[in-house]
């Protein structure tokens, strides 16, 4: 399955029960915005205010956490997450264990970011 990060046993890491974590093949393919205001689609965030100012560090973290946890599409990752920014904020993100494990399995450099 493209975008999924299986464990050694072949079972994908889970973002939550029943939902495999989606992981980009490379960090370089993550070309999302680095500034401005981003509005997430309803499928990624259900509350009325889905807009995030990327200039506000707390809003940037909150947006990345939601996208990484909720997405079921690698296109969301490519369009909304920036690889360099992800590496810079990785340790600050509050992610489910399965999401963090999936990303660090695929991208071991994040462990030391």
N, CA and C atoms as an extended XYZ file, in Angstrom:
339
Properties=species:S:1:pos:R:3:atomname:S:1:resname:S:1:resid:I:1 pbc="F F F"
N         0.846       -1.185        0.000 N   UNK     1
C         0.000        0.000        0.000 CA  UNK     1
C         0.884        1.238        0.000 C   UNK     1
N         0.704        2.066       -0.990 N   UNK     2
C         1.497        3.277       -1.079 CA  UNK     2
C         1.150        4.224        0.062 C   UNK     2
N         2.181        4.836        0.639 N   UNK     3
C         1.955        5.814        1.680 CA  UNK     3
C         1.814        5.248        3.069 C   UNK     3
N         1.646        3.967        3.198 N   UNK     4
C         1.511        3.380        4.520 CA  UNK     4
C         2.863        2.879        4.979 C   UNK     4
N         3.080        2.881        6.265 N   UNK     5
C         4.346        2.453        6.806 CA  UNK     5
C         4.147        1.188        7.639 C   UNK     5
N         4.355        0.009        7.040 N   UNK     6
C         4.138       -1.227        7.791 CA  UNK     6
C         5.255       -1.473        8.799 C   UNK     6
N         4.918       -2.200        9.829 N   UNK     7
C         5.914       -2.638       10.789 CA  UNK     7
C         6.636       -3.843       10.214 C   UNK     7
N         7.596       -4.357       10.940 N   UNK     8
C         8.333       -5.540       10.489 CA  UNK     8
C         7.391       -6.728       10.290 C   UNK     8
N         6.316       -6.782       11.045 N   UNK     9
C         5.364       -7.881       10.928 CA  UNK     9
C         4.387       -7.674        9.772 C   UNK     9
N         4.497       -6.541        9.063 N   UNK    10
C         3.620       -6.277        7.944 CA  UNK    10
C         2.319       -5.588        8.312 C   UNK    10
N         2.152       -5.239        9.564 N   UNK    11
C         0.951       -4.554       10.023 CA  UNK    11
C         1.247       -3.054       10.055 C   UNK    11
N         0.399       -2.240        9.446 N   UNK    12
C         0.679       -0.806        9.438 CA  UNK    12
C         0.581       -0.193       10.833 C   UNK    12
N         1.360        0.859       11.043 N   UNK    13
C         1.203        1.661       12.259 CA  UNK    13
C        -0.139        2.371       12.155 C   UNK    13
N        -0.813        2.524       13.267 N   UNK    14
C        -2.145        3.116       13.250 CA  UNK    14
C        -2.128        4.548       13.773 C   UNK    14
N        -2.832        5.419       13.061 N   UNK    15
C        -3.041        6.782       13.528 CA  UNK    15
C        -4.064        6.768       14.662 C   UNK    15
N        -5.002        5.818       14.546 N   UNK    16
C        -6.009        5.545       15.572 CA  UNK    16
C        -6.582        4.180       15.252 C   UNK    16
N        -7.361        3.581       16.109 N   UNK    17
C        -7.866        2.233       15.816 CA  UNK    17
C        -8.554        2.165       14.451 C   UNK    17
N        -8.083        1.239       13.646 N   UNK    18
C        -8.675        1.023       12.339 CA  UNK    18
C        -8.194        1.940       11.233 C   UNK    18
N        -7.334        2.893       11.532 N   UNK    19
C        -6.865        3.827       10.518 CA  UNK    19
C        -5.337        3.827       10.456 C   UNK    19
N        -4.780        3.276        9.368 N   UNK    20
C        -3.326        3.281        9.216 CA  UNK    20
C        -2.785        4.706        9.060 C   UNK    20
N        -1.618        4.938        9.616 N   UNK    21
C        -0.941        6.221        9.431 CA  UNK    21
C        -0.445        6.308        7.994 C   UNK    21
N        -0.611        7.460        7.390 N   UNK    22
C        -0.153        7.705        6.025 CA  UNK    22
C         1.156        8.472        6.105 C   UNK    22
N         2.152        8.000        5.351 N   UNK    23
C         3.494        8.581        5.397 CA  UNK    23
C         3.971        8.835        3.972 C   UNK    23
N         4.574        9.985        3.755 N   UNK    24
C         5.147       10.299        2.444 CA  UNK    24
C         6.394        9.460        2.209 C   UNK    24
N         6.638        9.138        0.958 N   UNK    25
C         7.841        8.360        0.625 CA  UNK    25
C         9.115        9.125        0.935 C   UNK    25
N         9.114       10.435        0.629 N   UNK    26
C        10.285       11.270        0.910 CA  UNK    26
C         9.832       12.574        1.539 C   UNK    26
N        10.710       13.186        2.311 N   UNK    27
C        10.395       14.502        2.866 CA  UNK    27
C        10.456       15.565        1.786 C   UNK    27
N        11.276       15.332        0.753 N   UNK    28
C        11.426       16.308       -0.332 CA  UNK    28
C        10.133       16.512       -1.107 C   UNK    28
N         9.269       15.509       -1.150 N   UNK    29
C         8.015       15.641       -1.892 CA  UNK    29
C         6.981       16.478       -1.139 C   UNK    29
N         7.259       16.804        0.116 N   UNK    30
C         6.338       17.602        0.928 CA  UNK    30
C         6.607       19.075        0.654 C   UNK    30
N         5.816       19.649       -0.219 N   UNK    31
C         6.066       21.018       -0.683 CA  UNK    31
C         4.950       21.970       -0.273 C   UNK    31
N         4.346       21.720        0.860 N   UNK    32
C         3.270       22.575        1.347 CA  UNK    32
C         3.769       23.969        1.680 C   UNK    32
N         2.847       24.866        1.958 N   UNK    33
C         3.196       26.269        2.218 CA  UNK    33
C         4.019       26.437        3.497 C   UNK    33
N         4.782       27.514        3.513 N   UNK    34
C         5.589       27.840        4.689 CA  UNK    34
C         5.155       29.155        5.322 C   UNK    34
N         4.241       29.844        4.683 N   UNK    35
C         3.738       31.112        5.237 CA  UNK    35
C         2.316       31.337        4.763 C   UNK    35
N         1.691       32.298        5.401 N   UNK    36
C         0.318       32.622        5.040 CA  UNK    36
C        -0.691       31.871        5.875 C   UNK    36
N        -1.929       31.912        5.432 N   UNK    37
C        -3.040       31.258        6.124 CA  UNK    37
C        -3.488       30.068        5.278 C   UNK    37
N        -3.647       28.928        5.937 N   UNK    38
C        -4.075       27.695        5.269 CA  UNK    38
C        -5.407       27.277        5.876 C   UNK    38
N        -6.342       26.906        5.004 N   UNK    39
C        -7.621       26.369        5.480 CA  UNK    39
C        -7.664       24.882        5.158 C   UNK    39
N        -7.815       24.079        6.195 N   UNK    40
C        -7.875       22.634        6.006 CA  UNK    40
C        -9.245       22.223        5.487 C   UNK    40
N        -9.281       21.175        4.668 N   UNK    41
C       -10.577       20.647        4.237 CA  UNK    41
C       -11.313       20.009        5.418 C   UNK    41
N       -12.628       19.943        5.319 N   UNK    42
C       -13.461       19.388        6.388 CA  UNK    42
C       -13.045       17.955        6.717 C   UNK    42
N       -12.586       17.176        5.738 N   UNK    43
C       -12.208       15.786        6.007 CA  UNK    43
C       -11.022       15.687        6.978 C   UNK    43
N       -10.267       16.785        7.139 N   UNK    44
C        -9.128       16.778        8.053 CA  UNK    44
C        -9.426       17.487        9.368 C   UNK    44
N       -10.402       18.378        9.351 N   UNK    45
C       -10.739       19.117       10.578 CA  UNK    45
C       -12.207       19.496       10.494 C   UNK    45
N       -12.967       19.121       11.507 N   UNK    46
C       -14.410       19.255       11.447 CA  UNK    46
C       -14.955       20.515       12.089 C   UNK    46
N       -14.159       21.249       12.798 N   UNK    47
C       -14.694       22.443       13.469 CA  UNK    47
C       -14.834       23.587       12.454 C   UNK    47
N       -15.680       24.573       12.766 N   UNK    48
C       -15.938       25.663       11.826 CA  UNK    48
C       -14.685       26.473       11.464 C   UNK    48
N       -13.802       26.704       12.432 N   UNK    49
C       -12.593       27.484       12.151 CA  UNK    49
C       -11.460       26.525       11.811 C   UNK    49
N       -11.244       26.347       10.521 N   UNK    50
C       -10.218       25.420       10.038 CA  UNK    50
C        -9.043       26.159        9.430 C   UNK    50
N        -8.918       27.442        9.760 N   UNK    51
C        -7.851       28.271        9.187 CA  UNK    51
C        -6.690       28.377       10.172 C   UNK    51
N        -5.480       28.311        9.623 N   UNK    52
C        -4.271       28.352       10.438 CA  UNK    52
C        -3.290       29.354        9.849 C   UNK    52
N        -2.816       30.259       10.694 N   UNK    53
C        -1.790       31.217       10.295 CA  UNK    53
C        -0.438       30.562       10.549 C   UNK    53
N         0.279       30.242        9.483 N   UNK    54
C         1.548       29.537        9.625 CA  UNK    54
C         2.635       30.394       10.268 C   UNK    54
N         2.396       31.685       10.384 N   UNK    55
C         3.331       32.565       11.084 CA  UNK    55
C         3.235       32.453       12.595 C   UNK    55
N         2.183       31.843       13.079 N   UNK    56
C         1.988       31.621       14.515 CA  UNK    56
C         2.469       30.206       14.821 C   UNK    56
N         3.548       30.059       15.597 N   UNK    57
C         4.115       28.728       15.853 CA  UNK    57
C         3.104       27.726       16.424 C   UNK    57
N         2.225       28.164       17.308 N   UNK    58
C         1.238       27.253       17.884 CA  UNK    58
C         0.230       26.784       16.840 C   UNK    58
N        -0.196       27.684       15.969 N   UNK    59
C        -1.140       27.304       14.921 CA  UNK    59
C        -0.488       26.364       13.908 C   UNK    59
N         0.777       26.608       13.604 N   UNK    60
C         1.496       25.725       12.683 CA  UNK    60
C         1.565       24.312       13.248 C   UNK    60
N         1.914       24.177       14.520 N   UNK    61
C         1.973       22.853       15.151 CA  UNK    61
C         0.604       22.189       15.150 C   UNK    61
N        -0.419       22.934       15.486 N   UNK    62
C        -1.776       22.389       15.551 CA  UNK    62
C        -2.217       21.892       14.178 C   UNK    62
N        -1.905       22.664       13.130 N   UNK    63
C        -2.268       22.239       11.778 CA  UNK    63
C        -1.522       20.965       11.390 C   UNK    63
N        -0.213       20.921       11.612 N   UNK    64
C         0.573       19.743       11.256 CA  UNK    64
C         0.079       18.513       12.011 C   UNK    64
N        -0.214       18.661       13.289 N   UNK    65
C        -0.719       17.535       14.076 CA  UNK    65
C        -2.021       16.993       13.479 C   UNK    65
N        -2.922       17.889       13.101 N   UNK    66
C        -4.196       17.463       12.529 CA  UNK    66
C        -4.005       16.762       11.198 C   UNK    66
N        -3.181       17.320       10.338 N   UNK    67
C        -2.974       16.714        9.021 CA  UNK    67
C        -2.318       15.344        9.170 C   UNK    67
N        -1.260       15.255        9.959 N   UNK    68
C        -0.547       13.984       10.106 CA  UNK    68
C        -1.414       12.909       10.756 C   UNK    68
N        -2.278       13.306       11.651 N   UNK    69
C        -3.140       12.351       12.346 CA  UNK    69
C        -4.355       11.944       11.513 C   UNK    69
N        -4.939       12.868       10.777 N   UNK    70
C        -6.233       12.635       10.145 CA  UNK    70
C        -6.185       12.223        8.680 C   UNK    70
N        -5.098       12.493        7.988 N   UNK    71
C        -5.121       12.250        6.551 CA  UNK    71
C        -5.180       10.769        6.190 C   UNK    71
N        -5.840       10.512        5.084 N   UNK    72
C        -5.855        9.182        4.492 CA  UNK    72
C        -5.290        9.252        3.070 C   UNK    72
N        -4.741       10.409        2.711 N   UNK    73
C        -4.256       10.647        1.348 CA  UNK    73
C        -2.842       11.227        1.359 C   UNK    73
N        -1.969       10.673        0.556 N   UNK    74
C        -0.623       11.251        0.461 CA  UNK    74
C        -0.664       12.628       -0.188 C   UNK    74
N        -1.664       12.903       -1.020 N   UNK    75
C        -1.774       14.237       -1.622 CA  UNK    75
C        -1.951       15.318       -0.561 C   UNK    75
N        -2.677       15.004        0.512 N   UNK    76
C        -2.815       15.978        1.603 CA  UNK    76
C        -1.453       16.316        2.179 C   UNK    76
N        -0.641       15.305        2.365 N   UNK    77
C         0.698       15.539        2.907 CA  UNK    77
C         1.509       16.435        1.976 C   UNK    77
N         1.502       16.109        0.688 N   UNK    78
C         2.268       16.887       -0.291 CA  UNK    78
C         1.803       18.340       -0.360 C   UNK    78
N         0.498       18.549       -0.266 N   UNK    79
C        -0.063       19.887       -0.437 CA  UNK    79
C        -0.037       20.748        0.822 C   UNK    79
N        -0.045       20.124        1.993 N   UNK    80
C        -0.207       20.887        3.236 CA  UNK    80
C         1.011       20.897        4.146 C   UNK    80
N         1.886       19.912        4.017 N   UNK    81
C         3.053       19.800        4.896 CA  UNK    81
C         4.307       20.161        4.108 C   UNK    81
N         5.186       20.892        4.736 N   UNK    82
C         6.467       21.238        4.128 CA  UNK    82
C         7.555       20.394        4.787 C   UNK    82
N         8.343       19.692        3.992 N   UNK    83
C         9.345       18.769        4.522 CA  UNK    83
C        10.355       19.417        5.446 C   UNK    83
N        10.872       20.568        5.064 N   UNK    84
C        11.861       21.262        5.916 CA  UNK    84
C        11.229       21.718        7.228 C   UNK    84
N        10.014       22.230        7.112 N   UNK    85
C         9.324       22.682        8.320 CA  UNK    85
C         9.014       21.485        9.215 C   UNK    85
N         8.572       20.386        8.620 N   UNK    86
C         8.281       19.189        9.412 CA  UNK    86
C         9.519       18.749       10.186 C   UNK    86
N        10.646       18.715        9.542 N   UNK    87
C        11.886       18.319       10.221 CA  UNK    87
C        12.203       19.277       11.381 C   UNK    87
N        11.977       20.561       11.164 N   UNK    88
C        12.284       21.574       12.183 CA  UNK    88
C        11.379       21.439       13.413 C   UNK    88
N        10.108       21.097       13.212 N   UNK    89
C         9.153       21.079       14.330 CA  UNK    89
C         8.849       19.677       14.841 C   UNK    89
N         9.453       18.659       14.255 N   UNK    90
C         9.092       17.271       14.549 CA  UNK    90
C         8.992       16.981       16.043 C   UNK    90
N         9.993       17.338       16.814 N   UNK    91
C        10.025       17.026       18.254 CA  UNK    91
C         8.951       17.762       19.042 C   UNK    91
N         8.431       18.842       18.482 N   UNK    92
C         7.421       19.634       19.189 CA  UNK    92
C         5.997       19.131       18.949 C   UNK    92
N         5.821       18.268       17.961 N   UNK    93
C         4.492       17.807       17.595 CA  UNK    93
C         3.955       16.780       18.589 C   UNK    93
N         2.699       16.948       18.953 N   UNK    94
C         1.996       16.005       19.828 CA  UNK    94
C         1.220       15.043       18.922 C   UNK    94
N         1.816       13.884       18.671 N   UNK    95
C         1.256       12.920       17.725 CA  UNK    95
C         0.946       11.599       18.406 C   UNK    95
N        -0.049       10.881       17.904 N   UNK    96
C        -0.274        9.525       18.397 CA  UNK    96
C         0.987        8.675       18.157 C   UNK    96
N         1.229        7.743       19.041 N   UNK    97
C         2.420        6.895       18.948 CA  UNK    97
C         2.551        6.233       17.574 C   UNK    97
N         1.446        5.726       17.023 N   UNK    98
C         1.497        5.057       15.731 CA  UNK    98
C         1.927        5.974       14.594 C   UNK    98
N         1.483        7.229       14.641 N   UNK    99
C         1.876        8.196       13.609 CA  UNK    99
C         3.369        8.486       13.725 C   UNK    99
N         3.820        8.743       14.947 N   UNK   100
C         5.252        9.037       15.143 CA  UNK   100
C         6.105        7.838       14.718 C   UNK   100
N         5.714        6.632       15.101 N   UNK   101
C         6.478        5.445       14.735 CA  UNK   101
C         6.506        5.229       13.228 C   UNK   101
N         5.377        5.447       12.574 N   UNK   102
C         5.312        5.267       11.121 CA  UNK   102
C         6.258        6.233       10.412 C   UNK   102
N         6.227        7.483       10.812 N   UNK   103
C         7.084        8.474       10.168 CA  UNK   103
C         8.554        8.231       10.474 C   UNK   103
N         8.870        7.883       11.715 N   UNK   104
C        10.275        7.650       12.064 CA  UNK   104
C        10.802        6.356       11.464 C   UNK   104
N         9.939        5.384       11.219 N   UNK   105
C        10.359        4.158       10.537 CA  UNK   105
C        10.742        4.458        9.098 C   UNK   105
N         9.936        5.255        8.448 N   UNK   106
C        10.181        5.598        7.035 CA  UNK   106
C        11.292        6.625        6.890 C   UNK   106
N        11.385        7.546        7.854 N   UNK   107
C        12.346        8.656        7.806 CA  UNK   107
C        13.134        8.687        9.112 C   UNK   107
N        14.132        7.808        9.258 N   UNK   108
C        14.876        7.714       10.514 CA  UNK   108
C        15.533        9.036       10.953 C   UNK   108
N        15.811        9.918       10.025 N   UNK   109
C        16.415       11.200       10.367 CA  UNK   109
C        15.524       12.057       11.253 C   UNK   109
N        14.226       11.811       11.254 N   UNK   110
C        13.330       12.569       12.125 CA  UNK   110
C        13.599       12.276       13.591 C   UNK   110
N        14.088       11.076       13.892 N   UNK   111
C        14.379       10.730       15.295 CA  UNK   111
C        15.400       11.665       15.905 C   UNK   111
N        16.300       12.184       15.097 N   UNK   112
C        17.362       13.062       15.599 CA  UNK   112
C        17.128       14.514       15.238 C   UNK   112
N        15.968       14.800       14.674 N   UNK   113
C        15.669       16.186       14.241 CA  UNK   113
C        15.516       17.093       15.454 C   UNK   113
